mmCIF file of N, CA and C and ligand atoms in Angstrom:
data_model
loop_
_atom_site.group_PDB
_atom_site.id
_atom_site.type_symbol
_atom_site.label_atom_id
_atom_site.label_comp_id
_atom_site.label_asym_id
_atom_site.label_seq_id
_atom_site.Cartn_x
_atom_site.Cartn_y
_atom_site.Cartn_z
ATOM 1 N N MET A 7 12.547 18.542 17.092
ATOM 2 C CA MET A 7 13.524 19.638 16.956
ATOM 3 C C MET A 7 13.124 20.766 17.902
ATOM 4 N N LYS A 8 14.036 21.128 18.798
ATOM 5 C CA LYS A 8 13.682 21.988 19.938
ATOM 6 C C LYS A 8 13.114 23.370 19.560
ATOM 7 N N ASN A 9 13.802 24.054 18.673
ATOM 8 C CA ASN A 9 13.373 25.428 18.399
ATOM 9 C C ASN A 9 12.529 25.572 17.136
ATOM 10 N N CYS A 10 11.968 24.467 16.686
ATOM 11 C CA CYS A 10 11.189 24.502 15.445
ATOM 12 C C CYS A 10 9.724 24.831 15.772
ATOM 13 N N ILE A 11 9.233 25.889 15.147
ATOM 14 C CA ILE A 11 7.875 26.358 15.435
ATOM 15 C C ILE A 11 6.819 25.311 15.035
ATOM 16 N N PHE A 12 7.076 24.572 13.947
ATOM 17 C CA PHE A 12 6.093 23.576 13.510
ATOM 18 C C PHE A 12 6.152 22.310 14.376
ATOM 19 N N CYS A 13 7.314 22.010 14.939
ATOM 20 C CA CYS A 13 7.379 20.915 15.924
ATOM 21 C C CYS A 13 6.583 21.320 17.170
ATOM 22 N N LYS A 14 6.669 22.598 17.530
ATOM 23 C CA LYS A 14 5.907 23.090 18.691
ATOM 24 C C LYS A 14 4.406 23.016 18.419
ATOM 25 N N ILE A 15 4.010 23.329 17.187
ATOM 26 C CA ILE A 15 2.586 23.214 16.815
ATOM 27 C C ILE A 15 2.161 21.749 16.883
ATOM 28 N N THR A 16 3.017 20.849 16.392
ATOM 29 C CA THR A 16 2.721 19.406 16.427
ATOM 30 C C THR A 16 2.502 18.934 17.863
ATOM 31 N N LYS A 17 3.331 19.436 18.762
ATOM 32 C CA LYS A 17 3.231 19.003 20.180
ATOM 33 C C LYS A 17 2.208 19.834 20.958
ATOM 34 N N LYS A 18 1.500 20.703 20.236
ATOM 35 C CA LYS A 18 0.474 21.580 20.836
ATOM 36 C C LYS A 18 1.068 22.479 21.923
ATOM 37 N N GLU A 19 2.309 22.834 21.747
ATOM 38 C CA GLU A 19 2.958 23.731 22.717
ATOM 39 C C GLU A 19 2.628 25.200 22.428
ATOM 40 N N ILE A 20 2.259 25.461 21.155
ATOM 41 C CA ILE A 20 1.760 26.800 20.825
ATOM 42 C C ILE A 20 0.435 26.637 20.073
ATOM 43 N N PRO A 21 -0.441 27.615 20.196
ATOM 44 C CA PRO A 21 -1.758 27.469 19.577
ATOM 45 C C PRO A 21 -1.720 27.570 18.058
ATOM 46 N N SER A 22 -2.612 26.846 17.418
ATOM 47 C CA SER A 22 -2.774 26.967 15.959
ATOM 48 C C SER A 22 -4.143 26.413 15.600
ATOM 49 N N GLU A 23 -4.574 26.727 14.393
ATOM 50 C CA GLU A 23 -5.902 26.273 13.938
ATOM 51 C C GLU A 23 -5.751 24.923 13.238
ATOM 52 N N ILE A 24 -5.391 23.898 14.019
ATOM 53 C CA ILE A 24 -5.284 22.550 13.438
ATOM 54 C C ILE A 24 -6.698 22.058 13.127
ATOM 55 N N TYR A 25 -6.928 21.670 11.871
ATOM 56 C CA TYR A 25 -8.271 21.161 11.569
ATOM 57 C C TYR A 25 -8.263 19.747 11.026
ATOM 58 N N TYR A 26 -7.081 19.171 10.867
ATOM 59 C CA TYR A 26 -6.988 17.752 10.495
ATOM 60 C C TYR A 26 -5.720 17.183 11.123
ATOM 61 N N GLU A 27 -5.853 15.974 11.629
ATOM 62 C CA GLU A 27 -4.686 15.317 12.217
ATOM 63 C C GLU A 27 -4.821 13.824 12.031
ATOM 64 N N ASP A 28 -3.745 13.173 11.604
ATOM 65 C CA ASP A 28 -3.717 11.712 11.635
ATOM 66 C C ASP A 28 -2.408 11.298 12.301
ATOM 67 N N GLU A 29 -2.080 10.016 12.203
ATOM 68 C CA GLU A 29 -0.902 9.517 12.915
ATOM 69 C C GLU A 29 0.382 10.227 12.470
ATOM 70 N N HIS A 30 0.433 10.621 11.190
ATOM 71 C CA HIS A 30 1.692 11.117 10.639
ATOM 72 C C HIS A 30 1.690 12.589 10.248
ATOM 73 N N ALA A 31 0.518 13.184 10.148
ATOM 74 C CA ALA A 31 0.455 14.524 9.557
ATOM 75 C C ALA A 31 -0.556 15.428 10.252
ATOM 76 N N LEU A 32 -0.360 16.721 9.999
ATOM 77 C CA LEU A 32 -1.270 17.751 10.521
ATOM 78 C C LEU A 32 -1.623 18.712 9.410
ATOM 79 N N ALA A 33 -2.830 19.267 9.457
ATOM 80 C CA ALA A 33 -3.172 20.380 8.571
ATOM 81 C C ALA A 33 -3.719 21.500 9.443
ATOM 82 N N PHE A 34 -3.194 22.693 9.235
ATOM 83 C CA PHE A 34 -3.646 23.851 10.013
ATOM 84 C C PHE A 34 -3.591 25.101 9.156
ATOM 85 N N LEU A 35 -4.316 26.133 9.597
ATOM 86 C CA LEU A 35 -4.368 27.374 8.831
ATOM 87 C C LEU A 35 -3.074 28.157 8.988
ATOM 88 N N ASP A 36 -2.603 28.706 7.868
ATOM 89 C CA ASP A 36 -1.435 29.582 7.900
ATOM 90 C C ASP A 36 -1.780 30.839 8.705
ATOM 91 N N ILE A 37 -0.822 31.282 9.509
ATOM 92 C CA ILE A 37 -1.052 32.446 10.384
ATOM 93 C C ILE A 37 -1.161 33.745 9.579
ATOM 94 N N ASP A 38 -0.582 33.734 8.378
ATOM 95 C CA ASP A 38 -0.582 34.941 7.537
ATOM 96 C C ASP A 38 -1.030 34.540 6.123
ATOM 97 N N PRO A 39 -2.316 34.195 6.001
ATOM 98 C CA PRO A 39 -2.805 33.554 4.766
ATOM 99 C C PRO A 39 -2.826 34.478 3.558
ATOM 100 N N VAL A 40 -2.587 33.909 2.381
ATOM 101 C CA VAL A 40 -2.737 34.700 1.157
ATOM 102 C C VAL A 40 -4.165 34.601 0.627
ATOM 103 N N ASN A 41 -4.936 33.677 1.184
ATOM 104 C CA ASN A 41 -6.334 33.531 0.791
ATOM 105 C C ASN A 41 -7.086 32.810 1.910
ATOM 106 N N VAL A 42 -8.404 32.885 1.896
ATOM 107 C CA VAL A 42 -9.191 32.191 2.920
ATOM 108 C C VAL A 42 -8.945 30.686 2.809
ATOM 109 N N GLY A 43 -8.580 30.055 3.905
ATOM 110 C CA GLY A 43 -8.366 28.611 3.906
ATOM 111 C C GLY A 43 -6.948 28.190 3.578
ATOM 112 N N HIS A 44 -6.044 29.159 3.427
ATOM 113 C CA HIS A 44 -4.621 28.836 3.176
ATOM 114 C C HIS A 44 -4.142 27.892 4.280
ATOM 115 N N THR A 45 -3.800 26.691 3.848
ATOM 116 C CA THR A 45 -3.520 25.601 4.785
ATOM 117 C C THR A 45 -2.073 25.124 4.652
ATOM 118 N N LEU A 46 -1.497 24.751 5.778
ATOM 119 C CA LEU A 46 -0.178 24.108 5.754
ATOM 120 C C LEU A 46 -0.361 22.647 6.155
ATOM 121 N N VAL A 47 0.176 21.750 5.342
ATOM 122 C CA VAL A 47 0.152 20.326 5.684
ATOM 123 C C VAL A 47 1.586 19.918 5.985
ATOM 124 N N ILE A 48 1.787 19.368 7.173
ATOM 125 C CA ILE A 48 3.163 19.036 7.601
ATOM 126 C C ILE A 48 3.259 17.602 8.126
ATOM 127 N N PRO A 49 4.447 16.997 7.994
ATOM 128 C CA PRO A 49 4.657 15.723 8.679
ATOM 129 C C PRO A 49 4.876 16.000 10.161
ATOM 130 N N LYS A 50 4.435 15.101 11.014
ATOM 131 C CA LYS A 50 4.666 15.311 12.450
ATOM 132 C C LYS A 50 6.149 15.192 12.772
ATOM 133 N N LYS A 51 6.843 14.352 11.999
ATOM 134 C CA LYS A 51 8.285 14.174 12.203
ATOM 135 C C LYS A 51 9.028 15.343 11.544
ATOM 136 N N HIS A 52 10.096 15.772 12.171
ATOM 137 C CA HIS A 52 10.833 16.930 11.645
ATOM 138 C C HIS A 52 11.771 16.539 10.498
ATOM 139 N N PHE A 53 11.554 17.142 9.361
ATOM 140 C CA PHE A 53 12.502 17.114 8.234
ATOM 141 C C PHE A 53 12.647 18.558 7.785
ATOM 142 N N GLU A 54 13.858 18.953 7.492
ATOM 143 C CA GLU A 54 14.030 20.358 7.066
ATOM 144 C C GLU A 54 13.510 20.581 5.657
ATOM 145 N N THR A 55 13.892 19.684 4.742
ATOM 146 C CA THR A 55 13.527 19.850 3.333
ATOM 147 C C THR A 55 13.022 18.517 2.785
ATOM 148 N N ILE A 56 12.337 18.578 1.659
ATOM 149 C CA ILE A 56 11.656 17.392 1.125
ATOM 150 C C ILE A 56 12.631 16.256 0.782
ATOM 151 N N ASP A 57 13.841 16.633 0.348
ATOM 152 C CA ASP A 57 14.818 15.612 -0.050
ATOM 153 C C ASP A 57 15.336 14.813 1.150
ATOM 154 N N GLN A 58 15.059 15.284 2.366
ATOM 155 C CA GLN A 58 15.481 14.531 3.554
ATOM 156 C C GLN A 58 14.485 13.424 3.893
ATOM 157 N N MET A 59 13.329 13.447 3.218
ATOM 158 C CA MET A 59 12.305 12.436 3.505
ATOM 159 C C MET A 59 12.547 11.190 2.657
ATOM 160 N N ASP A 60 12.078 10.052 3.161
ATOM 161 C CA ASP A 60 12.122 8.876 2.291
ATOM 162 C C ASP A 60 10.713 8.631 1.740
ATOM 163 N N LYS A 61 10.622 7.633 0.844
ATOM 164 C CA LYS A 61 9.359 7.412 0.140
ATOM 165 C C LYS A 61 8.206 7.116 1.100
ATOM 166 N N VAL A 62 8.507 6.312 2.121
ATOM 167 C CA VAL A 62 7.447 5.922 3.063
ATOM 168 C C VAL A 62 6.902 7.157 3.776
ATOM 169 N N GLU A 63 7.814 8.025 4.232
ATOM 170 C CA GLU A 63 7.378 9.236 4.937
ATOM 171 C C GLU A 63 6.563 10.150 4.026
ATOM 172 N N LEU A 64 7.036 10.288 2.773
ATOM 173 C CA LEU A 64 6.320 11.160 1.828
ATOM 174 C C LEU A 64 4.960 10.564 1.457
ATOM 175 N N ASP A 65 4.922 9.235 1.341
ATOM 176 C CA ASP A 65 3.636 8.566 1.071
ATOM 177 C C ASP A 65 2.633 8.874 2.172
ATOM 178 N N LYS A 66 3.099 8.795 3.409
ATOM 179 C CA LYS A 66 2.200 9.057 4.546
ATOM 180 C C LYS A 66 1.696 10.497 4.493
ATOM 181 N N LEU A 67 2.614 11.418 4.186
ATOM 182 C CA LEU A 67 2.224 12.829 4.125
ATOM 183 C C LEU A 67 1.264 13.077 2.961
ATOM 184 N N SER A 68 1.503 12.368 1.860
ATOM 185 C CA SER A 68 0.685 12.615 0.664
ATOM 186 C C SER A 68 -0.772 12.206 0.893
ATOM 187 N N GLU A 69 -1.000 11.274 1.796
ATOM 188 C CA GLU A 69 -2.399 10.916 2.122
ATOM 189 C C GLU A 69 -3.139 12.123 2.670
ATOM 190 N N ALA A 70 -2.476 12.853 3.573
ATOM 191 C CA ALA A 70 -3.100 14.051 4.159
ATOM 192 C C ALA A 70 -3.229 15.148 3.104
ATOM 193 N N ILE A 71 -2.198 15.313 2.270
ATOM 194 C CA ILE A 71 -2.250 16.347 1.219
ATOM 195 C C ILE A 71 -3.433 16.076 0.290
ATOM 196 N N LEU A 72 -3.612 14.809 -0.057
ATOM 197 C CA LEU A 72 -4.706 14.446 -0.959
ATOM 198 C C LEU A 72 -6.065 14.710 -0.311
ATOM 199 N N LYS A 73 -6.178 14.318 0.951
ATOM 200 C CA LYS A 73 -7.447 14.505 1.660
ATOM 201 C C LYS A 73 -7.823 15.993 1.732
ATOM 202 N N ILE A 74 -6.871 16.825 2.115
ATOM 203 C CA ILE A 74 -7.148 18.266 2.235
ATOM 204 C C ILE A 74 -7.388 18.878 0.846
ATOM 205 N N SER A 75 -6.639 18.402 -0.152
ATOM 206 C CA SER A 75 -6.840 18.908 -1.529
ATOM 207 C C SER A 75 -8.259 18.640 -1.997
ATOM 208 N N LYS A 76 -8.756 17.438 -1.715
ATOM 209 C CA LYS A 76 -10.126 17.096 -2.120
ATOM 210 C C LYS A 76 -11.125 18.008 -1.416
ATOM 211 N N GLY A 77 -10.876 18.293 -0.149
ATOM 212 C CA GLY A 77 -11.758 19.197 0.601
ATOM 213 C C GLY A 77 -11.756 20.585 -0.004
ATOM 214 N N ILE A 78 -10.563 21.095 -0.301
ATOM 215 C CA ILE A 78 -10.461 22.450 -0.857
ATOM 216 C C ILE A 78 -11.110 22.513 -2.236
ATOM 217 N N MET A 79 -10.874 21.498 -3.055
ATOM 218 C CA MET A 79 -11.460 21.501 -4.399
ATOM 219 C C MET A 79 -12.987 21.448 -4.337
ATOM 220 N N ASN A 80 -13.493 20.893 -3.225
ATOM 221 C CA ASN A 80 -14.932 20.832 -3.031
ATOM 222 C C ASN A 80 -15.507 22.181 -2.602
ATOM 223 N N ILE A 81 -14.696 22.941 -1.879
ATOM 224 C CA ILE A 81 -15.158 24.209 -1.297
ATOM 225 C C ILE A 81 -14.873 25.397 -2.213
ATOM 226 N N ALA A 82 -13.665 25.379 -2.833
ATOM 227 C CA ALA A 82 -13.200 26.538 -3.595
ATOM 228 C C ALA A 82 -13.290 26.280 -5.098
ATOM 229 N N ASP A 83 -12.788 27.249 -5.887
ATOM 230 C CA ASP A 83 -12.855 27.125 -7.357
ATOM 231 C C ASP A 83 -11.577 26.539 -7.938
ATOM 232 N N GLY A 84 -10.510 26.520 -7.152
ATOM 233 C CA GLY A 84 -9.229 25.987 -7.617
ATOM 234 C C GLY A 84 -8.275 25.880 -6.450
ATOM 235 N N LEU A 85 -7.070 25.418 -6.738
ATOM 236 C CA LEU A 85 -6.110 25.138 -5.656
ATOM 237 C C LEU A 85 -4.685 25.274 -6.181
ATOM 238 N N ASN A 86 -3.846 25.985 -5.436
ATOM 239 C CA ASN A 86 -2.403 25.966 -5.699
ATOM 240 C C ASN A 86 -1.726 25.168 -4.593
ATOM 241 N N VAL A 87 -0.836 24.255 -4.986
ATOM 242 C CA VAL A 87 -0.026 23.505 -4.017
ATOM 243 C C VAL A 87 1.418 23.960 -4.188
ATOM 244 N N MET A 88 2.009 24.439 -3.109
ATOM 245 C CA MET A 88 3.392 24.939 -3.181
ATOM 246 C C MET A 88 4.207 24.359 -2.043
ATOM 247 N N GLN A 89 5.485 24.191 -2.321
ATOM 248 C CA GLN A 89 6.350 23.639 -1.271
ATOM 249 C C GLN A 89 7.748 24.209 -1.467
ATOM 250 N N ASN A 90 8.226 24.997 -0.525
ATOM 251 C CA ASN A 90 9.494 25.704 -0.660
ATOM 252 C C ASN A 90 10.605 24.996 0.110
ATOM 253 N N ASN A 91 11.768 24.929 -0.515
ATOM 254 C CA ASN A 91 12.922 24.309 0.137
ATOM 255 C C ASN A 91 14.121 25.239 0.077
ATOM 256 N N LYS A 92 14.640 25.580 1.248
ATOM 257 C CA LYS A 92 15.794 26.467 1.412
ATOM 258 C C LYS A 92 15.369 27.934 1.254
ATOM 259 N N GLU A 93 16.112 28.777 1.933
ATOM 260 C CA GLU A 93 15.813 30.215 1.968
ATOM 261 C C GLU A 93 15.722 30.809 0.557
ATOM 262 N N ILE A 94 16.630 30.387 -0.334
ATOM 263 C CA ILE A 94 16.657 30.924 -1.697
ATOM 264 C C ILE A 94 15.335 30.679 -2.422
ATOM 265 N N ALA A 95 14.646 29.607 -1.992
ATOM 266 C CA ALA A 95 13.360 29.262 -2.620
ATOM 267 C C ALA A 95 12.174 29.788 -1.825
ATOM 268 N N GLY A 96 12.467 30.597 -0.809
ATOM 269 C CA GLY A 96 11.385 31.212 -0.045
ATOM 270 C C GLY A 96 10.983 30.464 1.207
ATOM 271 N N GLN A 97 11.810 29.486 1.617
ATOM 272 C CA GLN A 97 11.458 28.733 2.831
ATOM 273 C C GLN A 97 11.850 29.536 4.074
ATOM 274 N N ALA A 98 10.852 29.880 4.868
ATOM 275 C CA ALA A 98 11.104 30.636 6.094
ATOM 276 C C ALA A 98 11.090 29.717 7.315
ATOM 277 N N VAL A 99 10.311 28.652 7.255
ATOM 278 C CA VAL A 99 10.236 27.705 8.375
ATOM 279 C C VAL A 99 10.882 26.390 7.945
ATOM 280 N N SER A 100 11.924 25.996 8.670
ATOM 281 C CA SER A 100 12.724 24.829 8.259
ATOM 282 C C SER A 100 12.133 23.509 8.755
ATOM 283 N N HIS A 101 10.871 23.314 8.485
ATOM 284 C CA HIS A 101 10.182 22.046 8.753
ATOM 285 C C HIS A 101 9.283 21.846 7.530
ATOM 286 N N VAL A 102 9.479 20.734 6.839
ATOM 287 C CA VAL A 102 8.750 20.521 5.574
ATOM 288 C C VAL A 102 7.271 20.869 5.708
ATOM 289 N N HIS A 103 6.779 21.653 4.771
ATOM 290 C CA HIS A 103 5.349 21.990 4.764
ATOM 291 C C HIS A 103 4.888 22.222 3.334
ATOM 292 N N PHE A 104 3.688 21.786 3.066
ATOM 293 C CA PHE A 104 3.041 22.045 1.786
ATOM 294 C C PHE A 104 2.001 23.137 1.999
ATOM 295 N N HIS A 105 2.050 24.159 1.146
ATOM 296 C CA HIS A 105 1.020 25.196 1.167
ATOM 297 C C HIS A 105 -0.116 24.733 0.259
ATOM 298 N N LEU A 106 -1.304 24.652 0.789
ATOM 299 C CA LEU A 106 -2.485 24.363 -0.029
ATOM 300 C C LEU A 106 -3.346 25.631 -0.019
ATOM 301 N N ILE A 107 -3.351 26.312 -1.134
ATOM 302 C CA ILE A 107 -3.981 27.633 -1.199
ATOM 303 C C ILE A 107 -5.243 27.571 -2.055
ATOM 304 N N PRO A 108 -6.401 27.673 -1.396
ATOM 305 C CA PRO A 108 -7.655 27.666 -2.164
ATOM 306 C C PRO A 108 -7.706 28.897 -3.065
ATOM 307 N N ARG A 109 -8.242 28.729 -4.249
ATOM 308 C CA ARG A 109 -8.406 29.851 -5.169
ATOM 309 C C ARG A 109 -9.882 30.060 -5.453
ATOM 310 N N TYR A 110 -10.263 31.329 -5.470
ATOM 311 C CA TYR A 110 -11.650 31.694 -5.672
ATOM 312 C C TYR A 110 -11.745 32.576 -6.899
ATOM 313 N N LYS A 111 -12.822 32.389 -7.646
ATOM 314 C CA LYS A 111 -13.059 33.213 -8.830
ATOM 315 C C LYS A 111 -12.845 34.692 -8.472
ATOM 316 N N ASP A 112 -12.062 35.381 -9.291
ATOM 317 C CA ASP A 112 -11.807 36.823 -9.090
ATOM 318 C C ASP A 112 -11.088 37.152 -7.785
ATOM 319 N N ASP A 113 -10.330 36.195 -7.219
ATOM 320 C CA ASP A 113 -9.638 36.543 -5.959
ATOM 321 C C ASP A 113 -8.450 37.488 -6.191
ATOM 322 N N GLY A 114 -8.037 37.597 -7.454
ATOM 323 C CA GLY A 114 -7.025 38.591 -7.794
ATOM 324 C C GLY A 114 -5.611 38.250 -7.354
ATOM 325 N N TYR A 115 -5.427 37.091 -6.733
ATOM 326 C CA TYR A 115 -4.086 36.744 -6.254
ATOM 327 C C TYR A 115 -3.231 36.232 -7.416
ATOM 328 N N LYS A 116 -1.988 36.735 -7.518
ATOM 329 C CA LYS A 116 -1.120 36.332 -8.634
ATOM 330 C C LYS A 116 0.251 35.900 -8.129
ATOM 331 N N PHE A 117 0.715 34.750 -8.596
ATOM 332 C CA PHE A 117 2.095 34.349 -8.324
ATOM 333 C C PHE A 117 2.997 35.005 -9.352
ATOM 334 N N ASN A 118 4.190 35.337 -8.944
ATOM 335 C CA ASN A 118 5.123 35.926 -9.900
ATOM 336 C C ASN A 118 6.086 34.851 -10.424
ATOM 337 N N TRP A 119 5.686 34.185 -11.501
ATOM 338 C CA TRP A 119 6.498 33.109 -12.071
ATOM 339 C C TRP A 119 7.476 33.616 -13.125
ATOM 340 N N LYS A 120 7.304 34.880 -13.496
ATOM 341 C CA LYS A 120 8.042 35.399 -14.656
ATOM 342 C C LYS A 120 9.488 35.740 -14.315
ATOM 343 N N ARG A 121 10.386 35.623 -15.308
ATOM 344 C CA ARG A 121 11.712 36.212 -15.185
ATOM 345 C C ARG A 121 11.985 36.978 -16.475
ATOM 346 N N ASP A 122 12.810 38.025 -16.376
ATOM 347 C CA ASP A 122 13.003 38.922 -17.519
ATOM 348 C C ASP A 122 13.787 38.258 -18.640
ATOM 349 N N ASP A 123 14.883 37.566 -18.268
ATOM 350 C CA ASP A 123 15.678 36.925 -19.320
ATOM 351 C C ASP A 123 15.204 35.491 -19.518
ATOM 352 N N LYS A 124 15.635 34.895 -20.629
ATOM 353 C CA LYS A 124 15.187 33.524 -20.955
ATOM 354 C C LYS A 124 16.244 32.506 -20.523
ATOM 355 N N VAL A 125 15.802 31.328 -20.118
ATOM 356 C CA VAL A 125 16.721 30.212 -19.898
ATOM 357 C C VAL A 125 17.184 29.741 -21.268
ATOM 358 N N THR A 126 18.509 29.555 -21.425
ATOM 359 C CA THR A 126 19.015 29.173 -22.749
ATOM 360 C C THR A 126 18.997 27.649 -22.932
ATOM 361 N N LYS A 127 19.117 27.224 -24.181
ATOM 362 C CA LYS A 127 19.183 25.782 -24.486
ATOM 363 C C LYS A 127 20.417 25.169 -23.823
ATOM 364 N N GLU A 128 21.526 25.931 -23.805
ATOM 365 C CA GLU A 128 22.773 25.451 -23.194
ATOM 366 C C GLU A 128 22.580 25.223 -21.694
ATOM 367 N N GLU A 129 21.890 26.167 -21.058
ATOM 368 C CA GLU A 129 21.637 26.020 -19.610
ATOM 369 C C GLU A 129 20.771 24.784 -19.340
ATOM 370 N N ASN A 130 19.770 24.594 -20.174
ATOM 371 C CA ASN A 130 18.916 23.410 -20.026
ATOM 372 C C ASN A 130 19.734 22.134 -20.213
ATOM 373 N N LYS A 131 20.623 22.141 -21.219
ATOM 374 C CA LYS A 131 21.426 20.959 -21.525
ATOM 375 C C LYS A 131 22.338 20.613 -20.345
ATOM 376 N N GLU A 132 22.956 21.656 -19.788
ATOM 377 C CA GLU A 132 23.843 21.449 -18.635
ATOM 378 C C GLU A 132 23.062 20.843 -17.464
ATOM 379 N N PHE A 133 21.860 21.372 -17.232
ATOM 380 C CA PHE A 133 21.018 20.845 -16.157
ATOM 381 C C PHE A 133 20.675 19.369 -16.416
ATOM 382 N N LEU A 134 20.283 19.080 -17.659
ATOM 383 C CA LEU A 134 19.867 17.706 -17.988
ATOM 384 C C LEU A 134 21.036 16.728 -17.881
ATOM 385 N N ASN A 135 22.246 17.175 -18.238
ATOM 386 C CA ASN A 135 23.436 16.321 -18.086
ATOM 387 C C ASN A 135 23.680 15.988 -16.618
ATOM 388 N N LYS A 136 23.578 17.017 -15.778
ATOM 389 C CA LYS A 136 23.788 16.804 -14.333
ATOM 390 C C LYS A 136 22.724 15.863 -13.776
ATOM 391 N N MET A 137 21.483 16.067 -14.226
ATOM 392 C CA MET A 137 20.391 15.224 -13.724
ATOM 393 C C MET A 137 20.566 13.780 -14.195
ATOM 394 N N GLU A 138 21.004 13.617 -15.430
ATOM 395 C CA GLU A 138 21.231 12.263 -15.962
ATOM 396 C C GLU A 138 22.274 11.536 -15.111
ATOM 397 N N SER A 139 23.362 12.244 -14.753
ATOM 398 C CA SER A 139 24.392 11.626 -13.909
ATOM 399 C C SER A 139 23.820 11.263 -12.541
ATOM 400 N N PHE A 140 22.991 12.170 -11.992
ATOM 401 C CA PHE A 140 22.422 11.922 -10.667
ATOM 402 C C PHE A 140 21.471 10.726 -10.680
ATOM 403 N N LEU A 141 20.700 10.613 -11.753
ATOM 404 C CA LEU A 141 19.655 9.574 -11.792
ATOM 405 C C LEU A 141 20.183 8.191 -12.162
ATOM 406 N N LYS A 142 21.443 8.130 -12.582
ATOM 407 C CA LYS A 142 22.036 6.844 -13.011
ATOM 408 C C LYS A 142 22.032 5.815 -11.887
HETATM 409 P P1 5GP B 228 7.512 29.196 3.871
HETATM 410 O O1 5GP B 228 7.861 30.588 3.472
HETATM 411 O O2 5GP B 228 8.538 28.604 4.827
HETATM 412 O O3 5GP B 228 7.228 28.291 2.719
HETATM 413 O O4 5GP B 228 6.141 29.315 4.639
HETATM 414 C C1 5GP B 228 6.035 29.398 6.019
HETATM 415 C C2 5GP B 228 4.604 29.736 6.323
HETATM 416 O O5 5GP B 228 4.373 29.491 7.694
HETATM 417 C C3 5GP B 228 4.244 31.213 6.073
HETATM 418 O O6 5GP B 228 3.183 31.282 5.139
HETATM 419 C C4 5GP B 228 3.854 31.727 7.452
HETATM 420 O O7 5GP B 228 2.777 32.627 7.419
HETATM 421 C C5 5GP B 228 3.516 30.455 8.211
HETATM 422 N N1 5GP B 228 3.781 30.516 9.643
HETATM 423 C C6 5GP B 228 4.917 30.956 10.244
HETATM 424 N N2 5GP B 228 4.824 30.841 11.573
HETATM 425 C C7 5GP B 228 3.604 30.318 11.822
HETATM 426 C C8 5GP B 228 2.920 29.981 13.033
HETATM 427 O O8 5GP B 228 3.402 30.128 14.156
HETATM 428 N N3 5GP B 228 1.670 29.455 12.904
HETATM 429 C C9 5GP B 228 1.083 29.261 11.678
HETATM 430 N N4 5GP B 228 -0.142 28.757 11.678
HETATM 431 N N5 5GP B 228 1.699 29.579 10.530
HETATM 432 C C10 5GP B 228 2.934 30.107 10.602
HETATM 433 ZN ZN1 ZN B 229 10.151 20.767 13.150
#
């Protein structure tokens, strides 16, 4: 993909701190890390969002995610794995990437998972009905 920053990183057209590479995936440091070692793991092939990938592609990527996760768990005290799809979900770069964020005792970093109002039983039911139809 011509104007994709992560495709450019894959092709080494722009500099980055790549510290792991295999046939299908790359791991490199995030340019604006939330913690020391904040890593992005990406497929070399361009997919905008995770649902565009097939099982084989995701399997290949998951090998790299697992390898880097084991490394981080060895170095740090914990690990958050995050993956954003679409702008509404916080995706700024439209090339699939997994954030692997090492966590350190007392690092003070907090995700904001809270919402003020509650999800209702009706809303859950509607979601589950739609999902049931999709999964059929
Ligand atoms: P998103 O919000 O799409 O889930 O995350 C995109 C991430 O990519 C951000 O954390 C951002 O700091 C990182 N990022 C954006 N541009 C670059 C870049 O050119 N190089 C590197 N290493 N990271 C980048
Ligand atoms: Zn790309």
